[in-house]
């Protein structure tokens, strides 16, 4: 039916997109296939509506966040990550990760807040690199794969920082 998730939402195949437009189109599509609209329909039509709703949800998940969108774009262009647990061959970045994790494990509330700010800044830098990399006339797919892997690492670190914050707050 649609070549890709961008086409499903009527969007250009690009990393940079207006998430407000994406969300509005998602809601419109979900309303169109909502199960309440198919109560009087045949079993086949109800099953089709459920499948369409699932397809719309999956597509939205691929496009709504920069990391998921970058992963999807790589796959769409035949350059998906080789393995889920692909190793990164950047010793400087890996050392930075180890140092941040160590600092995170020892951080009090004030230090944790500074670390979270540092992590967010690093994520924003990576997302900007993805945006410019995908916008290039001739994308460097190998470099984009590395940036996506680094972004995955930073997302995991951000999640660890959030868990640490919850523990410090006694939640």
PDB file of C-alpha atoms in Angstrom:
ATOM      1  CA  UNK A   1       0.000   0.000   0.000  1.00  0.00           C
ATOM      2  CA  UNK A   2       2.714   2.487   1.041  1.00  0.00           C
ATOM      3  CA  UNK A   3       6.384   2.211   0.124  1.00  0.00           C
ATOM      4  CA  UNK A   4       7.544   3.390   3.537  1.00  0.00           C
ATOM      5  CA  UNK A   5       6.441   4.944   6.807  1.00  0.00           C
ATOM      6  CA  UNK A   6       7.017   8.481   5.544  1.00  0.00           C
ATOM      7  CA  UNK A   7       4.636   7.881   2.629  1.00  0.00           C
ATOM      8  CA  UNK A   8       1.990   6.544   5.023  1.00  0.00           C
ATOM      9  CA  UNK A   9       1.959   9.956   6.726  1.00  0.00           C
ATOM     10  CA  UNK A  10       2.397  11.923   3.491  1.00  0.00           C
ATOM     11  CA  UNK A  11       5.837  13.169   4.535  1.00  0.00           C
ATOM     12  CA  UNK A  12       9.066  13.467   2.577  1.00  0.00           C
ATOM     13  CA  UNK A  13      11.721  10.842   3.316  1.00  0.00           C
ATOM     14  CA  UNK A  14      14.000  12.969   5.477  1.00  0.00           C
ATOM     15  CA  UNK A  15      15.478  13.046   8.945  1.00  0.00           C
ATOM     16  CA  UNK A  16      14.279  16.592   9.604  1.00  0.00           C
ATOM     17  CA  UNK A  17      10.530  16.641   9.924  1.00  0.00           C
ATOM     18  CA  UNK A  18       7.842  18.569  11.706  1.00  0.00           C
ATOM     19  CA  UNK A  19       6.781  16.294  14.567  1.00  0.00           C
ATOM     20  CA  UNK A  20       3.612  18.345  15.110  1.00  0.00           C
ATOM     21  CA  UNK A  21       2.534  17.528  11.541  1.00  0.00           C
ATOM     22  CA  UNK A  22       3.501  13.874  12.063  1.00  0.00           C
ATOM     23  CA  UNK A  23       1.425  13.671  15.258  1.00  0.00           C
ATOM     24  CA  UNK A  24      -1.574  15.381  13.651  1.00  0.00           C
ATOM     25  CA  UNK A  25      -1.499  12.974  10.707  1.00  0.00           C
ATOM     26  CA  UNK A  26      -1.064  10.035  13.072  1.00  0.00           C
ATOM     27  CA  UNK A  27      -4.198  11.061  14.974  1.00  0.00           C
ATOM     28  CA  UNK A  28      -6.161  11.541  11.730  1.00  0.00           C
ATOM     29  CA  UNK A  29      -5.140   8.107  10.460  1.00  0.00           C
ATOM     30  CA  UNK A  30      -5.934   6.445  13.794  1.00  0.00           C
ATOM     31  CA  UNK A  31      -9.376   8.076  13.865  1.00  0.00           C
ATOM     32  CA  UNK A  32     -10.059   6.715  10.376  1.00  0.00           C
ATOM     33  CA  UNK A  33      -9.397   3.107  11.433  1.00  0.00           C
ATOM     34  CA  UNK A  34     -10.624   3.266  15.035  1.00  0.00           C
ATOM     35  CA  UNK A  35     -12.473   0.063  16.020  1.00  0.00           C
ATOM     36  CA  UNK A  36     -15.603   2.039  16.976  1.00  0.00           C
ATOM     37  CA  UNK A  37     -16.065   2.917  13.304  1.00  0.00           C
ATOM     38  CA  UNK A  38     -16.174  -0.776  12.391  1.00  0.00           C
ATOM     39  CA  UNK A  39     -18.631  -2.170  14.950  1.00  0.00           C
ATOM     40  CA  UNK A  40     -21.239  -2.842  12.263  1.00  0.00           C
ATOM     41  CA  UNK A  41     -18.654  -3.945   9.677  1.00  0.00           C
ATOM     42  CA  UNK A  42     -17.894  -7.487   8.615  1.00  0.00           C
ATOM     43  CA  UNK A  43     -15.308  -9.548  10.469  1.00  0.00           C
ATOM     44  CA  UNK A  44     -12.869  -9.101   7.572  1.00  0.00           C
ATOM     45  CA  UNK A  45     -13.270  -5.316   7.685  1.00  0.00           C
ATOM     46  CA  UNK A  46     -12.736  -5.263  11.470  1.00  0.00           C
ATOM     47  CA  UNK A  47      -9.575  -7.365  11.134  1.00  0.00           C
ATOM     48  CA  UNK A  48      -8.308  -5.087   8.372  1.00  0.00           C
ATOM     49  CA  UNK A  49      -8.946  -2.019  10.540  1.00  0.00           C
ATOM     50  CA  UNK A  50      -6.988  -3.575  13.420  1.00  0.00           C
ATOM     51  CA  UNK A  51      -4.098  -4.367  11.066  1.00  0.00           C
ATOM     52  CA  UNK A  52      -4.143  -0.850   9.677  1.00  0.00           C
ATOM     53  CA  UNK A  53      -4.135   0.615  13.190  1.00  0.00           C
ATOM     54  CA  UNK A  54      -1.141  -1.564  14.089  1.00  0.00           C
ATOM     55  CA  UNK A  55       0.674  -0.496  10.903  1.00  0.00           C
ATOM     56  CA  UNK A  56       0.026   3.164  11.699  1.00  0.00           C
ATOM     57  CA  UNK A  57       1.283   2.698  15.276  1.00  0.00           C
ATOM     58  CA  UNK A  58       4.458   0.960  14.079  1.00  0.00           C
ATOM     59  CA  UNK A  59       5.138   3.680  11.522  1.00  0.00           C
ATOM     60  CA  UNK A  60       4.608   6.388  14.115  1.00  0.00           C
ATOM     61  CA  UNK A  61       7.071   4.672  16.472  1.00  0.00           C
ATOM     62  CA  UNK A  62       9.677   4.640  13.660  1.00  0.00           C
ATOM     63  CA  UNK A  63       9.321   8.345  12.974  1.00  0.00           C
ATOM     64  CA  UNK A  64       8.434  10.125  16.214  1.00  0.00           C
ATOM     65  CA  UNK A  65      11.895  10.289  17.825  1.00  0.00           C
ATOM     66  CA  UNK A  66      15.170  11.301  16.188  1.00  0.00           C
ATOM     67  CA  UNK A  67      16.950   8.048  17.132  1.00  0.00           C
ATOM     68  CA  UNK A  68      14.189   5.767  15.861  1.00  0.00           C
ATOM     69  CA  UNK A  69      13.845   7.896  12.705  1.00  0.00           C
ATOM     70  CA  UNK A  70      17.606   7.687  12.049  1.00  0.00           C
ATOM     71  CA  UNK A  71      17.582   3.909  12.544  1.00  0.00           C
ATOM     72  CA  UNK A  72      14.615   3.607  10.185  1.00  0.00           C
ATOM     73  CA  UNK A  73      16.252   5.829   7.547  1.00  0.00           C
ATOM     74  CA  UNK A  74      19.417   3.723   7.642  1.00  0.00           C
ATOM     75  CA  UNK A  75      17.367   0.567   7.152  1.00  0.00           C
ATOM     76  CA  UNK A  76      15.246   2.182   4.445  1.00  0.00           C
ATOM     77  CA  UNK A  77      18.408   3.043   2.495  1.00  0.00           C
ATOM     78  CA  UNK A  78      19.896  -0.436   2.965  1.00  0.00           C
ATOM     79  CA  UNK A  79      22.393   0.578   5.633  1.00  0.00           C
ATOM     80  CA  UNK A  80      20.851  -0.786   8.807  1.00  0.00           C
ATOM     81  CA  UNK A  81      23.067  -1.465  11.774  1.00  0.00           C
ATOM     82  CA  UNK A  82      24.917  -4.765  11.341  1.00  0.00           C
ATOM     83  CA  UNK A  83      23.911  -6.080  14.734  1.00  0.00           C
ATOM     84  CA  UNK A  84      21.826  -4.913  17.651  1.00  0.00           C
ATOM     85  CA  UNK A  85      24.910  -5.088  19.844  1.00  0.00           C
ATOM     86  CA  UNK A  86      27.385  -3.722  17.325  1.00  0.00           C
ATOM     87  CA  UNK A  87      30.520  -2.486  18.965  1.00  0.00           C
ATOM     88  CA  UNK A  88      31.778   0.985  18.452  1.00  0.00           C
ATOM     89  CA  UNK A  89      35.407   1.294  17.416  1.00  0.00           C
ATOM     90  CA  UNK A  90      36.003   4.741  18.844  1.00  0.00           C
ATOM     91  CA  UNK A  91      38.197   4.413  21.950  1.00  0.00           C
ATOM     92  CA  UNK A  92      37.777   8.082  22.872  1.00  0.00           C
ATOM     93  CA  UNK A  93      33.990   7.793  22.853  1.00  0.00           C
ATOM     94  CA  UNK A  94      34.059   4.493  24.744  1.00  0.00           C
ATOM     95  CA  UNK A  95      36.360   6.017  27.378  1.00  0.00           C
ATOM     96  CA  UNK A  96      33.979   8.960  27.705  1.00  0.00           C
ATOM     97  CA  UNK A  97      31.108   6.504  28.219  1.00  0.00           C
ATOM     98  CA  UNK A  98      32.999   4.640  30.943  1.00  0.00           C
ATOM     99  CA  UNK A  99      33.879   7.892  32.704  1.00  0.00           C
ATOM    100  CA  UNK A 100      30.306   9.157  32.528  1.00  0.00           C
ATOM    101  CA  UNK A 101      28.954   5.858  33.857  1.00  0.00           C
ATOM    102  CA  UNK A 102      31.444   5.906  36.721  1.00  0.00           C
ATOM    103  CA  UNK A 103      30.583   9.519  37.555  1.00  0.00           C
ATOM    104  CA  UNK A 104      26.906   8.616  37.360  1.00  0.00           C
ATOM    105  CA  UNK A 105      27.264   5.752  39.827  1.00  0.00           C
ATOM    106  CA  UNK A 106      28.916   8.066  42.357  1.00  0.00           C
ATOM    107  CA  UNK A 107      26.871  11.220  41.743  1.00  0.00           C
ATOM    108  CA  UNK A 108      24.905  13.030  44.400  1.00  0.00           C
ATOM    109  CA  UNK A 109      21.889  15.132  43.364  1.00  0.00           C
ATOM    110  CA  UNK A 110      23.891  18.196  42.331  1.00  0.00           C
ATOM    111  CA  UNK A 111      26.476  16.220  40.381  1.00  0.00           C
ATOM    112  CA  UNK A 112      23.714  14.183  38.769  1.00  0.00           C
ATOM    113  CA  UNK A 113      21.978  17.327  37.539  1.00  0.00           C
ATOM    114  CA  UNK A 114      25.233  18.485  35.914  1.00  0.00           C
ATOM    115  CA  UNK A 115      25.750  15.047  34.338  1.00  0.00           C
ATOM    116  CA  UNK A 116      22.207  15.008  32.976  1.00  0.00           C
ATOM    117  CA  UNK A 117      22.790  18.411  31.402  1.00  0.00           C
ATOM    118  CA  UNK A 118      26.052  17.172  29.873  1.00  0.00           C
ATOM    119  CA  UNK A 119      24.311  14.069  28.499  1.00  0.00           C
ATOM    120  CA  UNK A 120      21.496  16.156  26.980  1.00  0.00           C
ATOM    121  CA  UNK A 121      24.002  18.507  25.351  1.00  0.00           C
ATOM    122  CA  UNK A 122      25.880  15.527  23.915  1.00  0.00           C
ATOM    123  CA  UNK A 123      22.623  14.064  22.594  1.00  0.00           C
ATOM    124  CA  UNK A 124      21.714  17.364  20.937  1.00  0.00           C
ATOM    125  CA  UNK A 125      25.125  17.479  19.256  1.00  0.00           C
ATOM    126  CA  UNK A 126      24.634  13.942  17.947  1.00  0.00           C
ATOM    127  CA  UNK A 127      21.138  14.726  16.685  1.00  0.00           C
ATOM    128  CA  UNK A 128      22.486  17.784  14.852  1.00  0.00           C
ATOM    129  CA  UNK A 129      25.142  15.533  13.282  1.00  0.00           C
ATOM    130  CA  UNK A 130      22.398  13.155  12.155  1.00  0.00           C
ATOM    131  CA  UNK A 131      20.357  15.992  10.713  1.00  0.00           C
ATOM    132  CA  UNK A 132      23.250  17.373   8.683  1.00  0.00           C
ATOM    133  CA  UNK A 133      24.447  13.889   7.703  1.00  0.00           C
ATOM    134  CA  UNK A 134      21.084  12.804   6.352  1.00  0.00           C
ATOM    135  CA  UNK A 135      20.595  16.169   4.615  1.00  0.00           C
ATOM    136  CA  UNK A 136      23.863  15.819   2.681  1.00  0.00           C
ATOM    137  CA  UNK A 137      23.615  15.353  -1.074  1.00  0.00           C
ATOM    138  CA  UNK A 138      25.727  12.191  -0.727  1.00  0.00           C
ATOM    139  CA  UNK A 139      25.185  10.870   2.823  1.00  0.00           C
ATOM    140  CA  UNK A 140      28.163   9.088   4.383  1.00  0.00           C
ATOM    141  CA  UNK A 141      26.239   5.990   5.440  1.00  0.00           C
ATOM    142  CA  UNK A 142      29.116   4.492   7.432  1.00  0.00           C
ATOM    143  CA  UNK A 143      29.522   7.716   9.406  1.00  0.00           C
ATOM    144  CA  UNK A 144      25.766   7.941   9.970  1.00  0.00           C
ATOM    145  CA  UNK A 145      25.811   4.389  11.354  1.00  0.00           C
ATOM    146  CA  UNK A 146      28.527   5.435  13.827  1.00  0.00           C
ATOM    147  CA  UNK A 147      26.548   8.501  14.892  1.00  0.00           C
ATOM    148  CA  UNK A 148      23.424   6.375  15.386  1.00  0.00           C
ATOM    149  CA  UNK A 149      25.401   3.939  17.549  1.00  0.00           C
ATOM    150  CA  UNK A 150      26.767   6.825  19.618  1.00  0.00           C
ATOM    151  CA  UNK A 151      23.248   8.210  19.970  1.00  0.00           C
ATOM    152  CA  UNK A 152      22.049   4.807  21.199  1.00  0.00           C
ATOM    153  CA  UNK A 153      24.813   4.790  23.820  1.00  0.00           C
ATOM    154  CA  UNK A 154      23.863   8.270  24.978  1.00  0.00           C
ATOM    155  CA  UNK A 155      20.163   7.352  25.167  1.00  0.00           C
ATOM    156  CA  UNK A 156      21.032   4.400  27.391  1.00  0.00           C
ATOM    157  CA  UNK A 157      23.161   6.658  29.546  1.00  0.00           C
ATOM    158  CA  UNK A 158      20.318   9.184  29.809  1.00  0.00           C
ATOM    159  CA  UNK A 159      17.993   6.374  30.934  1.00  0.00           C
ATOM    160  CA  UNK A 160      20.545   5.276  33.537  1.00  0.00           C
ATOM    161  CA  UNK A 161      20.773   8.866  34.793  1.00  0.00           C
ATOM    162  CA  UNK A 162      16.985   9.038  35.106  1.00  0.00           C
ATOM    163  CA  UNK A 163      16.983   5.803  37.126  1.00  0.00           C
ATOM    164  CA  UNK A 164      19.763   7.174  39.324  1.00  0.00           C
ATOM    165  CA  UNK A 165      17.734  10.342  39.913  1.00  0.00           C
ATOM    166  CA  UNK A 166      14.705   8.277  40.930  1.00  0.00           C
ATOM    167  CA  UNK A 167      16.818   6.272  43.380  1.00  0.00           C
ATOM    168  CA  UNK A 168      18.281   9.440  44.870  1.00  0.00           C
ATOM    169  CA  UNK A 169      14.799  10.838  45.341  1.00  0.00           C
ATOM    170  CA  UNK A 170      13.700   7.591  46.975  1.00  0.00           C
ATOM    171  CA  UNK A 171      11.058   6.809  44.388  1.00  0.00           C
TER     172      UNK A 171
END
